[in-house]
Short mmCIF file of C-alpha atoms in Angstrom, two decimals:
data_model
loop_
_atom_site.label_atom_id
_atom_site.label_comp_id
_atom_site.label_asym_id
_atom_site.label_seq_id
_atom_site.Cartn_x
_atom_site.Cartn_y
_atom_site.Cartn_z
CA UNK A 1 1.29 26.96 -2.83
CA UNK A 2 0.37 23.85 -0.85
CA UNK A 3 -1.75 24.15 2.29
CA UNK A 4 -1.05 21.71 5.13
CA UNK A 5 -3.25 21.38 8.21
CA UNK A 6 -1.81 19.92 11.43
CA UNK A 7 -4.50 18.68 13.84
CA UNK A 8 -3.23 17.68 17.28
CA UNK A 9 -4.13 18.77 20.81
CA UNK A 10 -0.49 18.41 21.85
CA UNK A 11 1.49 21.62 21.39
CA UNK A 12 4.70 19.57 21.45
CA UNK A 13 3.57 17.34 18.56
CA UNK A 14 2.38 20.35 16.60
CA UNK A 15 5.81 21.93 16.95
CA UNK A 16 7.64 18.68 16.07
CA UNK A 17 5.54 18.22 12.93
CA UNK A 18 5.84 21.89 11.97
CA UNK A 19 9.63 21.80 12.36
CA UNK A 20 9.80 18.70 10.14
CA UNK A 21 7.84 20.44 7.41
CA UNK A 22 10.44 23.22 7.28
CA UNK A 23 12.61 20.76 5.39
CA UNK A 24 10.29 20.85 2.38
CA UNK A 25 11.51 22.71 -0.69
CA UNK A 26 7.96 23.24 -1.93
CA UNK A 27 6.11 26.44 -1.10
CA UNK A 28 3.71 25.60 1.73
CA UNK A 29 1.42 27.28 4.22
CA UNK A 30 0.98 25.44 7.54
CA UNK A 31 -2.22 25.78 9.56
CA UNK A 32 -2.44 24.55 13.16
CA UNK A 33 -5.59 23.23 14.84
CA UNK A 34 -5.40 22.20 18.48
CA UNK A 35 -8.82 20.53 18.31
CA UNK A 36 -11.10 19.12 15.58
CA UNK A 37 -13.57 22.01 15.72
CA UNK A 38 -10.83 24.44 14.76
CA UNK A 39 -9.74 22.00 12.04
CA UNK A 40 -13.24 21.88 10.53
CA UNK A 41 -13.47 25.68 10.55
CA UNK A 42 -10.10 26.08 8.82
CA UNK A 43 -10.94 23.36 6.30
CA UNK A 44 -14.09 25.31 5.41
CA UNK A 45 -12.12 28.54 5.01
CA UNK A 46 -9.12 27.23 3.10
CA UNK A 47 -8.53 24.66 0.39
CA UNK A 48 -6.45 22.13 2.37
CA UNK A 49 -4.14 19.91 0.30
CA UNK A 50 -2.91 17.70 3.14
CA UNK A 51 -4.14 17.13 6.71
CA UNK A 52 -2.04 15.42 9.40
CA UNK A 53 -4.57 14.13 11.93
CA UNK A 54 -4.19 12.79 15.47
CA UNK A 55 -6.75 10.33 16.88
CA UNK A 56 -7.37 11.11 20.55
CA UNK A 57 -8.62 14.70 20.76
CA UNK A 58 -11.40 16.63 22.54
CA UNK A 59 -14.87 17.04 20.97
CA UNK A 60 -14.40 14.32 18.35
CA UNK A 61 -11.85 11.65 17.50
CA UNK A 62 -9.65 11.52 14.44
CA UNK A 63 -11.86 9.02 12.59
CA UNK A 64 -14.88 11.29 12.74
CA UNK A 65 -12.75 14.26 11.75
CA UNK A 66 -11.52 12.39 8.66
CA UNK A 67 -15.12 11.93 7.56
CA UNK A 68 -15.80 15.67 8.01
CA UNK A 69 -12.65 16.69 6.15
CA UNK A 70 -13.40 14.38 3.20
CA UNK A 71 -16.96 15.75 3.09
CA UNK A 72 -15.68 19.34 3.01
CA UNK A 73 -13.11 18.57 0.30
CA UNK A 74 -12.82 15.05 -1.17
CA UNK A 75 -9.45 16.00 -2.69
CA UNK A 76 -7.80 16.67 0.68
CA UNK A 77 -5.19 14.01 1.35
CA UNK A 78 -5.10 12.80 4.95
CA UNK A 79 -2.34 11.11 6.93
CA UNK A 80 -3.21 9.57 10.31
CA UNK A 81 -0.72 10.15 13.11
CA UNK A 82 -0.98 6.79 14.90
CA UNK A 83 0.02 5.13 18.15
CA UNK A 84 2.29 2.08 17.87
CA UNK A 85 -0.13 -0.26 19.66
CA UNK A 86 -2.61 -2.97 18.72
CA UNK A 87 -5.60 -0.63 19.36
CA UNK A 88 -3.70 2.00 17.38
CA UNK A 89 -3.35 -0.44 14.49
CA UNK A 90 -7.09 -1.12 14.36
CA UNK A 91 -7.85 2.61 14.49
CA UNK A 92 -5.35 3.26 11.71
CA UNK A 93 -6.89 0.61 9.45
CA UNK A 94 -10.31 2.15 10.01
CA UNK A 95 -8.83 5.56 9.17
CA UNK A 96 -7.47 4.20 5.90
CA UNK A 97 -10.87 2.72 5.11
CA UNK A 98 -12.48 6.13 5.72
CA UNK A 99 -10.20 7.94 3.30
CA UNK A 100 -6.78 8.49 4.87
CA UNK A 101 -4.09 7.59 2.36
CA UNK A 102 -1.31 6.83 4.83
CA UNK A 103 -0.23 6.93 8.46
CA UNK A 104 2.85 7.66 10.49
CA UNK A 105 3.68 6.29 13.93
CA UNK A 106 4.09 8.71 16.81
CA UNK A 107 7.49 8.72 18.50
CA UNK A 108 7.43 6.86 21.79
CA UNK A 109 10.09 9.13 23.33
CA UNK A 110 12.26 12.16 22.53
CA UNK A 111 15.02 9.93 21.13
CA UNK A 112 12.66 8.91 18.32
CA UNK A 113 11.69 12.45 17.32
CA UNK A 114 14.38 12.80 14.64
CA UNK A 115 13.43 9.51 12.95
CA UNK A 116 9.79 10.54 13.12
CA UNK A 117 10.53 13.90 11.50
CA UNK A 118 12.56 12.28 8.71
CA UNK A 119 9.84 9.72 7.92
CA UNK A 120 7.16 12.40 8.03
CA UNK A 121 9.13 14.65 5.70
CA UNK A 122 9.69 11.80 3.22
CA UNK A 123 6.00 10.88 3.17
CA UNK A 124 4.75 14.45 2.87
CA UNK A 125 7.21 15.14 0.06
CA UNK A 126 5.95 12.09 -1.85
CA UNK A 127 2.31 12.95 -1.27
CA UNK A 128 2.66 16.58 -2.35
CA UNK A 129 4.90 16.04 -5.36
CA UNK A 130 3.92 12.46 -6.33
CA UNK A 131 6.58 11.78 -8.89
CA UNK A 132 4.45 11.20 -11.95
CA UNK A 133 4.96 11.61 -15.68
CA UNK A 134 1.78 13.42 -16.67
CA UNK A 135 3.37 16.32 -18.59
CA UNK A 136 6.31 14.73 -20.37
CA UNK A 137 6.62 11.62 -22.46
CA UNK A 138 8.35 9.02 -20.34
CA UNK A 139 9.85 5.61 -20.84
CA UNK A 140 6.43 4.18 -20.00
CA UNK A 141 4.90 5.86 -23.05
CA UNK A 142 7.80 4.89 -25.29
CA UNK A 143 7.98 1.28 -24.12
CA UNK A 144 4.38 0.34 -23.40
CA UNK A 145 3.67 -3.13 -22.02
CA UNK A 146 1.87 -5.57 -24.27
CA UNK A 147 -1.46 -4.96 -22.57
CA UNK A 148 -2.60 -1.61 -21.10
CA UNK A 149 -6.04 -2.83 -20.12
CA UNK A 150 -8.24 -5.74 -21.09
CA UNK A 151 -11.59 -5.13 -19.42
CA UNK A 152 -13.31 -4.37 -22.73
CA UNK A 153 -11.93 -7.57 -24.18
CA UNK A 154 -13.59 -9.59 -21.42
CA UNK A 155 -16.86 -7.75 -21.95
CA UNK A 156 -16.72 -8.69 -25.61
CA UNK A 157 -16.19 -12.31 -24.63
CA UNK A 158 -12.77 -12.64 -26.24
CA UNK A 159 -10.34 -15.21 -24.88
CA UNK A 160 -7.46 -13.30 -23.39
CA UNK A 161 -3.99 -14.63 -23.03
CA UNK A 162 -3.76 -13.08 -19.55
CA UNK A 163 -6.50 -15.43 -18.37
CA UNK A 164 -4.67 -18.43 -19.79
CA UNK A 165 -1.43 -17.33 -18.17
CA UNK A 166 -3.11 -16.80 -14.81
CA UNK A 167 -4.69 -20.26 -14.93
CA UNK A 168 -1.19 -21.76 -15.00
CA UNK A 169 -0.25 -19.99 -11.76
CA UNK A 170 0.19 -21.92 -8.54
CA UNK A 171 0.57 -18.74 -6.49
CA UNK A 172 -0.12 -15.01 -6.68
CA UNK A 173 2.33 -12.59 -5.04
CA UNK A 174 1.20 -9.02 -4.30
CA UNK A 175 3.48 -6.14 -3.32
CA UNK A 176 1.71 -3.03 -2.03
CA UNK A 177 2.30 -0.03 0.22
CA UNK A 178 0.75 3.45 0.57
CA UNK A 179 -3.01 3.24 0.08
CA UNK A 180 -2.85 -0.54 0.16
CA UNK A 181 -5.31 -1.76 2.82
CA UNK A 182 -8.49 -0.40 1.14
CA UNK A 183 -7.31 -1.82 -2.20
CA UNK A 184 -6.73 -5.23 -0.63
CA UNK A 185 -10.19 -5.04 0.97
CA UNK A 186 -11.74 -4.32 -2.40
CA UNK A 187 -9.93 -7.16 -4.15
CA UNK A 188 -10.53 -9.83 -1.52
CA UNK A 189 -14.20 -8.95 -0.94
CA UNK A 190 -14.87 -9.18 -4.67
CA UNK A 191 -13.10 -12.46 -5.35
CA UNK A 192 -15.43 -15.28 -6.33
CA UNK A 193 -16.18 -17.75 -3.54
CA UNK A 194 -14.34 -20.66 -5.11
CA UNK A 195 -11.11 -18.74 -5.86
CA UNK A 196 -8.42 -21.19 -4.85
CA UNK A 197 -4.99 -19.88 -5.87
CA UNK A 198 -2.99 -19.02 -2.71
CA UNK A 199 -2.08 -15.35 -2.38
CA UNK A 200 1.04 -13.98 -0.66
CA UNK A 201 0.95 -10.28 0.27
CA UNK A 202 3.68 -7.90 1.34
CA UNK A 203 2.02 -4.75 2.67
CA UNK A 204 4.54 -2.31 4.12
CA UNK A 205 3.50 -2.11 7.78
CA UNK A 206 5.09 -2.48 11.23
CA UNK A 207 4.68 -5.65 13.26
CA UNK A 208 1.89 -4.30 15.45
CA UNK A 209 -0.24 -3.64 12.38
CA UNK A 210 -0.02 -6.69 10.11
CA UNK A 211 -1.91 -9.06 12.40
CA UNK A 212 -4.69 -6.49 12.75
CA UNK A 213 -4.71 -6.10 8.96
CA UNK A 214 -5.04 -9.86 8.44
CA UNK A 215 -7.87 -10.06 10.99
CA UNK A 216 -9.72 -7.15 9.40
CA UNK A 217 -9.37 -8.56 5.88
CA UNK A 218 -10.54 -11.97 7.10
CA UNK A 219 -13.63 -10.48 8.74
CA UNK A 220 -14.57 -8.18 5.87
CA UNK A 221 -13.92 -10.57 3.00
CA UNK A 222 -15.15 -13.75 4.73
CA UNK A 223 -12.08 -15.50 3.33
CA UNK A 224 -9.21 -17.29 5.07
CA UNK A 225 -6.72 -14.46 5.59
CA UNK A 226 -3.89 -14.85 8.12
CA UNK A 227 -0.54 -13.47 9.12
CA UNK A 228 2.10 -15.76 7.62
CA UNK A 229 3.95 -18.14 9.96
CA UNK A 230 7.39 -19.62 9.41
CA UNK A 231 7.39 -23.19 8.12
CA UNK A 232 3.68 -23.48 7.33
CA UNK A 233 2.63 -25.20 4.13
CA UNK A 234 1.11 -22.90 1.51
CA UNK A 235 -2.47 -24.05 1.04
CA UNK A 236 -4.94 -23.36 -1.75
CA UNK A 237 -7.52 -20.69 -1.02
CA UNK A 238 -5.51 -19.06 1.78
CA UNK A 239 -4.28 -15.46 1.76
CA UNK A 240 -1.03 -14.90 3.67
CA UNK A 241 -0.07 -11.43 4.94
CA UNK A 242 3.64 -10.81 5.57
CA UNK A 243 4.47 -10.10 9.19
CA UNK A 244 5.79 -6.61 9.87
CA UNK A 245 9.51 -6.48 10.59
CA UNK A 246 10.18 -9.85 8.92
CA UNK A 247 10.80 -10.67 5.26
CA UNK A 248 8.39 -13.13 3.62
CA UNK A 249 9.84 -15.78 1.30
CA UNK A 250 8.89 -19.23 0.00
CA UNK A 251 10.67 -22.54 -0.33
CA UNK A 252 9.92 -25.77 -2.18
CA UNK A 253 10.57 -29.08 -0.41
CA UNK A 254 9.67 -32.45 -1.93
CA UNK A 255 7.23 -30.86 -4.36
CA UNK A 256 5.39 -28.77 -1.75
CA UNK A 257 5.70 -25.06 -1.02
CA UNK A 258 6.31 -23.54 2.42
CA UNK A 259 6.47 -20.11 4.05
CA UNK A 260 9.85 -18.87 5.19
CA UNK A 261 10.19 -15.82 7.44
CA UNK A 262 13.62 -14.17 7.28
CA UNK A 263 14.26 -12.27 10.51
CA UNK A 264 18.03 -11.82 10.21
CA UNK A 265 18.05 -10.27 6.73
CA UNK A 266 18.47 -6.49 6.66
CA UNK A 267 15.92 -4.09 5.22
CA UNK A 268 15.68 -3.96 1.43
CA UNK A 269 14.78 -0.60 -0.14
CA UNK A 270 14.26 0.63 3.46
CA UNK A 271 11.52 -1.97 3.99
CA UNK A 272 11.10 -5.12 6.06
CA UNK A 273 9.13 -6.96 4.78
CA UNK A 274 10.22 -6.13 1.26
CA UNK A 275 8.27 -6.81 -1.93
CA UNK A 276 11.56 -7.52 -3.70
CA UNK A 277 12.35 -10.39 -1.31
CA UNK A 278 8.94 -11.99 -1.89
CA UNK A 279 8.97 -11.58 -5.68
CA UNK A 280 12.56 -12.84 -5.98
CA UNK A 281 11.77 -15.90 -3.85
CA UNK A 282 8.64 -16.68 -5.87
CA UNK A 283 10.66 -16.32 -9.09
CA UNK A 284 13.21 -18.83 -7.80
CA UNK A 285 10.81 -21.51 -6.56
CA UNK A 286 7.70 -21.13 -8.75
CA UNK A 287 9.27 -19.96 -12.00
CA UNK A 288 6.68 -19.43 -14.72
CA UNK A 289 3.89 -20.91 -12.58
CA UNK A 290 3.25 -17.67 -10.70
CA UNK A 291 1.69 -14.24 -11.03
CA UNK A 292 3.21 -11.09 -9.54
CA UNK A 293 1.20 -7.91 -8.97
CA UNK A 294 2.77 -4.62 -7.88
CA UNK A 295 0.36 -2.01 -6.60
CA UNK A 296 0.03 1.46 -5.08
CA UNK A 297 2.97 2.67 -3.02
CA UNK A 298 5.86 5.11 -2.66
CA UNK A 299 9.39 4.33 -3.77
CA UNK A 300 10.83 1.51 -5.83
CA UNK A 301 10.41 -1.64 -3.72
CA UNK A 302 9.33 -4.64 -5.77
CA UNK A 303 10.50 -3.57 -9.23
CA UNK A 304 13.65 -5.71 -9.29
CA UNK A 305 11.89 -8.77 -7.90
CA UNK A 306 9.01 -8.39 -10.34
CA UNK A 307 11.52 -8.24 -13.19
CA UNK A 308 13.04 -11.49 -11.92
CA UNK A 309 9.59 -13.06 -12.00
CA UNK A 310 9.03 -11.88 -15.56
CA UNK A 311 12.41 -13.20 -16.66
CA UNK A 312 11.45 -16.60 -15.23
CA UNK A 313 8.28 -16.62 -17.32
CA UNK A 314 5.78 -15.56 -14.65
CA UNK A 315 2.85 -13.26 -15.43
CA UNK A 316 3.58 -9.77 -14.08
CA UNK A 317 1.06 -6.97 -13.60
CA UNK A 318 1.32 -3.35 -12.43
CA UNK A 319 -1.58 -1.32 -11.11
CA UNK A 320 -2.58 1.58 -13.36
CA UNK A 321 -1.78 5.18 -12.47
CA UNK A 322 -5.44 6.17 -12.37
CA UNK A 323 -6.32 3.58 -9.72
CA UNK A 324 -3.26 4.15 -7.49
CA UNK A 325 -3.17 6.38 -4.44
CA UNK A 326 0.55 6.89 -5.12
CA UNK A 327 1.92 5.78 -8.48
CA UNK A 328 5.45 5.15 -7.27
CA UNK A 329 6.19 1.43 -7.05
CA UNK A 330 4.17 0.50 -10.16
CA UNK A 331 5.73 3.35 -12.15
CA UNK A 332 9.27 2.19 -11.40
CA UNK A 333 8.38 -1.42 -12.27
CA UNK A 334 6.85 -0.35 -15.58
CA UNK A 335 9.84 1.80 -16.46
CA UNK A 336 12.14 -1.17 -15.82
CA UNK A 337 10.08 -3.33 -18.17
CA UNK A 338 9.03 -5.61 -15.32
CA UNK A 339 5.27 -5.39 -15.97
CA UNK A 340 3.70 -7.41 -18.74
CA UNK A 341 0.33 -5.74 -18.24
CA UNK A 342 -0.93 -2.52 -16.64
CA UNK A 343 -4.43 -2.88 -15.19
CA UNK A 344 -6.75 -0.95 -12.91
CA UNK A 345 -7.94 -2.45 -9.62
CA UNK A 346 -11.28 -3.36 -11.22
CA UNK A 347 -9.52 -5.02 -14.15
CA UNK A 348 -7.32 -7.02 -11.79
CA UNK A 349 -10.43 -8.26 -9.97
CA UNK A 350 -12.06 -9.19 -13.26
CA UNK A 351 -8.95 -11.07 -14.33
CA UNK A 352 -8.70 -13.01 -11.06
CA UNK A 353 -12.35 -14.02 -11.26
CA UNK A 354 -11.84 -15.51 -14.73
CA UNK A 355 -9.71 -18.32 -13.30
#
């Protein structure tokens, strides 16, 4: 029996969210809290599996409530119910940094309620069931990648072929989704100062959020992080974040590489930007001189593109189950044989800093 806590001072939103949750097949108990004080009391009384938290509420805001909920039970998973605005984007990123694993955008009007309910149901279903392979032997166990971890090898001082492969790369492409922003913060803040390989990132986010994400990562990491612009030359040492609502691709002209933003291409795997588009483009123009990394996220986006990169000779890495918030995208990539190595976040950082 899963326990879900809805925290919102709007009776309408509480009812909309509650009605969406009726579509779950899992056995659930839904608790309502019309203000954070009630939420804290119920969290102390019951073992809450998932909390859906609004931001603007009486007595305390959603960010402070997240801190209280995580203190009461660190295992409670929290989804922020966010406003589709620039201030809302900054609040959401702070919520993710404080322990929320995902967010969902509030409907702007009644016409958007059904889409909101469908997206909410999909996310809650993923979070509660998290399609993993812990009890049964899966294709991953039968067809393990060449390397399942190499941190100990680096500690022992052994020369690792992953390091040699990475040193050949002219670009690193990262595909990431649910739970992504804190992982990106961790990676970029721990990169060595003279790290120079350009990094292209597709983080599943709407357009109002990606600029705020780039600004936050730039400030926290003290590195050059920016939202990608169409036609700009890809420069060493720069981290490019895909713009929400637009696919990110690359192109090679006269020996130099450029950003291409594809506005008129439909969603791929229900996403725009799509990790598959980025990985496929990198495979086409960089070939073996690239590294692809697929990280925490729901669904299957990125697995086909990562396989294209591998088939072109690029180094391909999937984030390990233990270090993922949701082991969806990496799992699918591993099962397809697209990942040459499976590494934790810490191991990925160690690898990057060996270049």
